[in-house]
mmCIF file of C-alpha atoms in Angstrom:
data_model
loop_
_atom_site.group_PDB
_atom_site.id
_atom_site.type_symbol
_atom_site.label_atom_id
_atom_site.label_comp_id
_atom_site.label_asym_id
_atom_site.label_seq_id
_atom_site.Cartn_x
_atom_site.Cartn_y
_atom_site.Cartn_z
ATOM 1 C CA MET A 1 -44.405 32.631 62.683
ATOM 2 C CA SER A 2 -43.254 31.970 66.050
ATOM 3 C CA ASN A 3 -45.345 30.744 68.983
ATOM 4 C CA VAL A 4 -44.716 30.505 72.994
ATOM 5 C CA ALA A 5 -46.702 28.859 75.716
ATOM 6 C CA ILE A 6 -46.904 30.948 78.696
ATOM 7 C CA ILE A 7 -48.161 28.998 81.859
ATOM 8 C CA PRO A 8 -49.094 31.193 85.016
ATOM 9 C CA ALA A 9 -48.713 29.448 88.075
ATOM 10 C CA ARG A 10 -48.368 31.528 91.433
ATOM 11 C CA GLY A 11 -47.367 29.726 94.572
ATOM 12 C CA GLY A 12 -50.169 31.121 96.600
ATOM 13 C CA SER A 13 -53.592 29.145 96.200
ATOM 14 C CA LYS A 14 -56.174 29.600 99.312
ATOM 15 C CA ARG A 15 -58.938 27.291 98.472
ATOM 16 C CA ILE A 16 -56.534 24.234 97.290
ATOM 17 C CA PRO A 17 -53.546 25.189 98.958
ATOM 18 C CA ARG A 18 -50.777 24.695 96.566
ATOM 19 C CA LYS A 19 -52.869 23.387 94.056
ATOM 20 C CA ASN A 20 -50.445 23.705 91.195
ATOM 21 C CA LEU A 21 -47.976 21.217 92.987
ATOM 22 C CA LYS A 22 -50.663 19.014 94.285
ATOM 23 C CA PRO A 23 -50.360 15.248 92.360
ATOM 24 C CA PHE A 24 -53.411 14.734 89.871
ATOM 25 C CA ASP A 25 -53.237 10.941 89.250
ATOM 26 C CA GLY A 26 -49.695 10.790 90.560
ATOM 27 C CA VAL A 27 -48.199 13.816 88.714
ATOM 28 C CA PRO A 28 -47.900 17.184 90.018
ATOM 29 C CA MET A 29 -51.051 19.163 88.264
ATOM 30 C CA ILE A 30 -48.699 22.228 86.360
ATOM 31 C CA VAL A 31 -46.556 19.025 84.701
ATOM 32 C CA ARG A 32 -49.415 18.028 82.847
ATOM 33 C CA SER A 33 -49.622 21.568 81.246
ATOM 34 C CA ILE A 34 -46.306 21.493 80.707
ATOM 35 C CA LYS A 35 -46.305 18.062 78.992
ATOM 36 C CA THR A 36 -49.155 18.870 77.032
ATOM 37 C CA ALA A 37 -47.627 21.965 75.713
ATOM 38 C CA LEU A 38 -44.234 20.263 75.095
ATOM 39 C CA ASP A 39 -45.910 17.389 73.040
ATOM 40 C CA SER A 40 -47.965 19.431 71.039
ATOM 41 C CA GLY A 41 -44.967 20.628 69.044
ATOM 42 C CA LEU A 42 -46.422 24.071 68.255
ATOM 43 C CA PHE A 43 -44.088 26.037 70.407
ATOM 44 C CA ALA A 44 -40.511 27.409 70.340
ATOM 45 C CA GLN A 45 -40.711 27.915 73.813
ATOM 46 C CA VAL A 46 -42.788 26.437 76.992
ATOM 47 C CA LEU A 47 -42.145 29.188 79.696
ATOM 48 C CA VAL A 48 -43.978 29.151 83.258
ATOM 49 C CA SER A 49 -44.511 32.552 84.910
ATOM 50 C CA THR A 50 -44.225 32.232 88.864
ATOM 51 C CA ASP A 51 -43.204 33.836 92.044
ATOM 52 C CA ASP A 52 -42.478 30.588 93.712
ATOM 53 C CA ASP A 53 -38.950 29.115 93.685
ATOM 54 C CA GLU A 54 -40.748 25.378 94.252
ATOM 55 C CA ILE A 55 -42.841 25.863 91.325
ATOM 56 C CA ALA A 56 -39.953 27.324 89.206
ATOM 57 C CA ASP A 57 -37.445 24.144 90.019
ATOM 58 C CA LEU A 58 -40.292 21.902 89.020
ATOM 59 C CA ALA A 59 -41.099 23.468 86.178
ATOM 60 C CA ARG A 60 -37.342 23.667 84.683
ATOM 61 C CA ALA A 61 -37.028 19.635 85.739
ATOM 62 C CA SER A 62 -40.121 19.006 83.685
ATOM 63 C CA GLY A 63 -38.835 20.620 80.449
ATOM 64 C CA ALA A 64 -40.289 24.076 80.513
ATOM 65 C CA GLN A 65 -38.259 27.591 80.920
ATOM 66 C CA VAL A 66 -38.494 29.947 83.878
ATOM 67 C CA PRO A 67 -36.189 32.814 82.229
ATOM 68 C CA PHE A 68 -37.348 35.063 85.019
ATOM 69 C CA MET A 69 -39.622 35.102 88.168
ATOM 70 C CA ARG A 70 -42.848 36.929 88.479
ATOM 71 C CA PRO A 71 -42.955 40.226 90.874
ATOM 72 C CA ALA A 72 -45.011 39.961 93.913
ATOM 73 C CA ALA A 73 -47.256 42.795 92.628
ATOM 74 C CA LEU A 74 -48.304 40.200 89.961
ATOM 75 C CA ALA A 75 -48.765 37.239 92.334
ATOM 76 C CA ASP A 76 -51.739 38.392 94.588
ATOM 77 C CA ASP A 77 -55.410 37.369 94.431
ATOM 78 C CA PHE A 78 -56.794 40.006 92.504
ATOM 79 C CA THR A 79 -53.840 40.145 89.264
ATOM 80 C CA GLY A 80 -55.701 39.122 86.136
ATOM 81 C CA THR A 81 -54.583 36.488 83.343
ATOM 82 C CA ALA A 82 -53.769 39.191 81.114
ATOM 83 C CA ALA A 83 -51.378 41.096 83.033
ATOM 84 C CA VAL A 84 -49.155 38.055 83.764
ATOM 85 C CA ILE A 85 -49.237 37.543 79.933
ATOM 86 C CA VAL A 86 -48.158 40.790 78.911
ATOM 87 C CA HIS A 87 -45.430 41.004 82.047
ATOM 88 C CA ALA A 88 -44.194 37.635 80.356
ATOM 89 C CA LEU A 89 -44.016 39.115 76.754
ATOM 90 C CA GLU A 90 -42.372 42.267 77.659
ATOM 91 C CA GLU A 91 -39.813 40.663 79.639
ATOM 92 C CA LEU A 92 -39.293 38.131 76.853
ATOM 93 C CA HIS A 93 -39.034 41.334 74.848
ATOM 94 C CA ARG A 94 -36.017 42.714 77.131
ATOM 95 C CA GLN A 95 -34.157 39.459 76.954
ATOM 96 C CA GLY A 96 -34.186 39.604 73.188
ATOM 97 C CA SER A 97 -37.098 37.115 72.324
ATOM 98 C CA ASP A 98 -40.436 38.598 70.664
ATOM 99 C CA PHE A 99 -43.018 35.812 69.568
ATOM 100 C CA ASP A 100 -46.059 36.500 66.984
ATOM 101 C CA TYR A 101 -48.457 34.331 68.924
ATOM 102 C CA ALA A 102 -48.568 33.675 72.891
ATOM 103 C CA CYS A 103 -50.852 31.047 74.382
ATOM 104 C CA CYS A 104 -51.877 31.083 77.581
ATOM 105 C CA ILE A 105 -52.339 27.565 79.080
ATOM 106 C CA TYR A 106 -53.639 27.226 82.494
ATOM 107 C CA ALA A 107 -51.772 25.108 85.184
ATOM 108 C CA THR A 108 -54.807 23.627 86.333
ATOM 109 C CA ALA A 109 -56.074 22.086 83.093
ATOM 110 C CA PRO A 110 -55.595 18.068 83.164
ATOM 111 C CA LEU A 111 -58.052 17.546 80.564
ATOM 112 C CA LEU A 112 -56.339 19.711 77.821
ATOM 113 C CA GLN A 113 -55.935 17.952 74.621
ATOM 114 C CA THR A 114 -53.506 18.911 72.135
ATOM 115 C CA ARG A 115 -56.012 18.826 69.289
ATOM 116 C CA PHE A 116 -57.673 21.508 71.070
ATOM 117 C CA LEU A 117 -54.594 23.785 71.023
ATOM 118 C CA GLN A 118 -53.875 23.356 67.357
ATOM 119 C CA GLN A 119 -57.323 24.188 66.461
ATOM 120 C CA GLY A 120 -56.701 27.526 68.326
ATOM 121 C CA LEU A 121 -54.186 28.322 66.140
ATOM 122 C CA GLN A 122 -55.340 27.192 62.990
ATOM 123 C CA ARG A 123 -58.438 29.699 63.679
ATOM 124 C CA LEU A 124 -56.174 32.430 64.515
ATOM 125 C CA GLU A 125 -54.207 32.071 61.543
ATOM 126 C CA LEU A 126 -57.028 31.771 59.189
ATOM 127 C CA HIS A 127 -58.397 35.124 60.557
ATOM 128 C CA PRO A 128 -56.207 37.604 60.702
ATOM 129 C CA ASP A 129 -58.704 40.411 61.829
ATOM 130 C CA LYS A 130 -59.330 38.523 65.161
ATOM 131 C CA SER A 131 -57.021 38.979 68.222
ATOM 132 C CA PHE A 132 -57.721 35.769 70.146
ATOM 133 C CA ALA A 133 -58.983 31.953 70.145
ATOM 134 C CA PHE A 134 -59.562 30.263 73.240
ATOM 135 C CA SER A 135 -61.736 27.168 74.586
ATOM 136 C CA VAL A 136 -65.037 27.385 75.381
ATOM 137 C CA CYS A 137 -68.030 24.961 75.805
ATOM 138 C CA ASP A 138 -71.551 25.143 75.803
ATOM 139 C CA PHE A 139 -73.665 25.515 79.150
ATOM 140 C CA GLY A 140 -75.814 22.573 79.832
ATOM 141 C CA PHE A 141 -78.936 24.344 80.138
ATOM 142 C CA PRO A 142 -80.128 27.460 78.153
ATOM 143 C CA VAL A 143 -78.594 30.401 80.704
ATOM 144 C CA GLN A 144 -81.895 32.414 79.892
ATOM 145 C CA ARG A 145 -83.901 30.212 81.952
ATOM 146 C CA ALA A 146 -81.594 30.559 85.052
ATOM 147 C CA LEU A 147 -83.023 30.766 88.204
ATOM 148 C CA THR A 148 -81.907 32.696 91.562
ATOM 149 C CA LEU A 149 -82.934 33.413 95.172
ATOM 150 C CA ASP A 150 -84.569 36.716 96.107
ATOM 151 C CA ASP A 151 -84.108 38.728 99.296
ATOM 152 C CA GLN A 152 -86.722 36.183 100.958
ATOM 153 C CA GLY A 153 -84.789 33.186 99.931
ATOM 154 C CA ALA A 154 -87.287 32.517 97.523
ATOM 155 C CA LEU A 155 -86.826 31.304 93.755
ATOM 156 C CA SER A 156 -87.693 33.995 90.850
ATOM 157 C CA ALA A 157 -86.410 33.587 87.524
ATOM 158 C CA LEU A 158 -82.973 35.411 86.633
ATOM 159 C CA TYR A 159 -84.529 36.716 83.286
ATOM 160 C CA PRO A 160 -88.265 36.589 83.335
ATOM 161 C CA GLU A 161 -88.925 37.855 79.888
ATOM 162 C CA PHE A 162 -87.971 34.018 78.812
ATOM 163 C CA ARG A 163 -90.183 32.127 81.507
ATOM 164 C CA ASN A 164 -92.540 30.991 79.145
ATOM 165 C CA THR A 165 -90.123 30.281 76.319
ATOM 166 C CA ARG A 166 -89.294 26.797 75.221
ATOM 167 C CA SER A 167 -85.754 25.353 76.349
ATOM 168 C CA GLN A 168 -85.380 24.818 72.561
ATOM 169 C CA ASP A 169 -86.079 27.988 71.315
ATOM 170 C CA LEU A 170 -83.394 29.594 72.850
ATOM 171 C CA PRO A 171 -79.907 30.298 71.523
ATOM 172 C CA PRO A 172 -76.992 28.300 72.787
ATOM 173 C CA ALA A 173 -74.939 30.176 75.614
ATOM 174 C CA TYR A 174 -71.113 29.354 75.762
ATOM 175 C CA GLN A 175 -68.762 29.690 78.844
ATOM 176 C CA ASP A 176 -65.108 30.123 79.344
ATOM 177 C CA ALA A 177 -63.555 26.331 79.339
ATOM 178 C CA GLY A 178 -60.499 27.939 81.419
ATOM 179 C CA GLN A 179 -58.111 26.066 79.530
ATOM 180 C CA PHE A 180 -56.064 28.094 77.090
ATOM 181 C CA TYR A 181 -55.975 31.336 75.232
ATOM 182 C CA TRP A 182 -54.440 31.865 71.692
ATOM 183 C CA GLY A 183 -53.464 35.489 71.258
ATOM 184 C CA ARG A 184 -51.516 37.663 68.890
ATOM 185 C CA SER A 185 -48.802 38.916 70.830
ATOM 186 C CA SER A 186 -49.556 42.628 69.516
ATOM 187 C CA ALA A 187 -53.406 41.913 70.758
ATOM 188 C CA TRP A 188 -52.163 41.050 74.485
ATOM 189 C CA LEU A 189 -49.632 43.809 74.762
ATOM 190 C CA ARG A 190 -52.464 46.461 72.883
ATOM 191 C CA GLY A 191 -54.959 45.267 75.611
ATOM 192 C CA ASP A 192 -57.630 44.202 73.536
ATOM 193 C CA VAL A 193 -60.721 42.587 75.114
ATOM 194 C CA LEU A 194 -60.747 38.897 75.369
ATOM 195 C CA TYR A 195 -64.635 38.684 75.516
ATOM 196 C CA SER A 196 -65.518 40.616 72.427
ATOM 197 C CA THR A 197 -66.100 39.859 68.941
ATOM 198 C CA ARG A 198 -62.239 39.926 68.480
ATOM 199 C CA SER A 199 -62.184 36.359 69.959
ATOM 200 C CA LEU A 200 -62.873 33.105 68.071
ATOM 201 C CA PRO A 201 -63.927 29.919 69.948
ATOM 202 C CA VAL A 202 -62.528 26.454 70.368
ATOM 203 C CA ILE A 203 -65.688 24.550 71.241
ATOM 204 C CA LEU A 204 -64.632 21.791 73.249
ATOM 205 C CA PRO A 205 -67.538 18.737 74.958
ATOM 206 C CA ARG A 206 -68.501 19.592 78.061
ATOM 207 C CA TYR A 207 -67.180 16.364 79.526
ATOM 208 C CA LEU A 208 -63.735 17.808 78.816
ATOM 209 C CA VAL A 209 -64.193 20.889 80.983
ATOM 210 C CA GLN A 210 -63.900 21.193 84.175
ATOM 211 C CA ASP A 211 -62.530 24.502 86.354
ATOM 212 C CA ILE A 212 -60.376 23.779 89.387
ATOM 213 C CA ASP A 213 -61.021 26.507 92.058
ATOM 214 C CA THR A 214 -62.350 24.091 95.012
ATOM 215 C CA LEU A 215 -61.812 20.692 96.352
ATOM 216 C CA GLU A 216 -65.101 19.474 94.898
ATOM 217 C CA ASP A 217 -63.912 20.587 91.603
ATOM 218 C CA TRP A 218 -60.606 18.579 92.042
ATOM 219 C CA LYS A 219 -62.543 15.644 93.083
ATOM 220 C CA ARG A 220 -64.789 15.817 89.867
ATOM 221 C CA ALA A 221 -61.818 16.550 87.691
ATOM 222 C CA GLU A 222 -60.380 13.503 89.184
ATOM 223 C CA TYR A 223 -63.799 11.337 88.285
ATOM 224 C CA LEU A 224 -63.703 12.887 84.366
ATOM 225 C CA TYR A 225 -59.986 11.966 84.042
ATOM 226 C CA ALA A 226 -60.306 8.158 85.263
ATOM 227 C CA ALA A 227 -63.555 7.939 82.875
ATOM 228 C CA LEU A 228 -61.812 9.266 79.758
ATOM 229 C CA LYS A 229 -58.532 7.247 80.833
ATOM 230 C CA ALA A 230 -60.537 4.030 81.050
ATOM 231 C CA GLY A 231 -62.294 4.582 77.804
ATOM 232 C CA GLY A 232 -58.842 5.817 76.178
ATOM 233 C CA GLU A 233 -60.090 9.265 75.125
ATOM 234 C CA LEU A 234 -57.184 11.009 76.515
ATOM 235 C CA GLN A 235 -54.764 12.256 73.635
#
């Protein structure tokens, strides 16, 4: 079996300009994902899919490969991750490289740990009927008890049928942790649905999860990283 890591990293980012290149604890953010992928020993190739020359140069200098540039049509605000992975796999095939498994690793995942990447591959290998295995974490409070605002700005229950149900009686719900997505290459190319019964969870503790879309997200990730680093929990 052969595996490829694909790290999507387009140049444009409106809420955090150039966030893939922005230093995080003194190191450009994308370099952390590249290093984790390389250090894991799981991949025959670590590839960065980008439309940006500066990102491409940094990726190559950090040990990743950039065998092609991503077309502008796949580097806008509306292109989904799956389309980027499919494009990368198709380009690799045209260049004579095929892989059994492809793992999408986000460029902005500074809390990513090798042990969870290993778990994802192991889970997928043990379940040949499944297409994907990816990082998730549980919500800190039952989503069935969520609140929303009505047209007048007053609070109301998002799921009124659970308004009087005790929290401990509700099943846990999980969210995409936004770190990595292992998939069989055939499943990516076939267009299998990621959020479906064809996927397996790799459950992460909430303190290792922080999506980074805003400056507030970035600051919280820095606090988490500093605490984990001080506690010796980063691997």
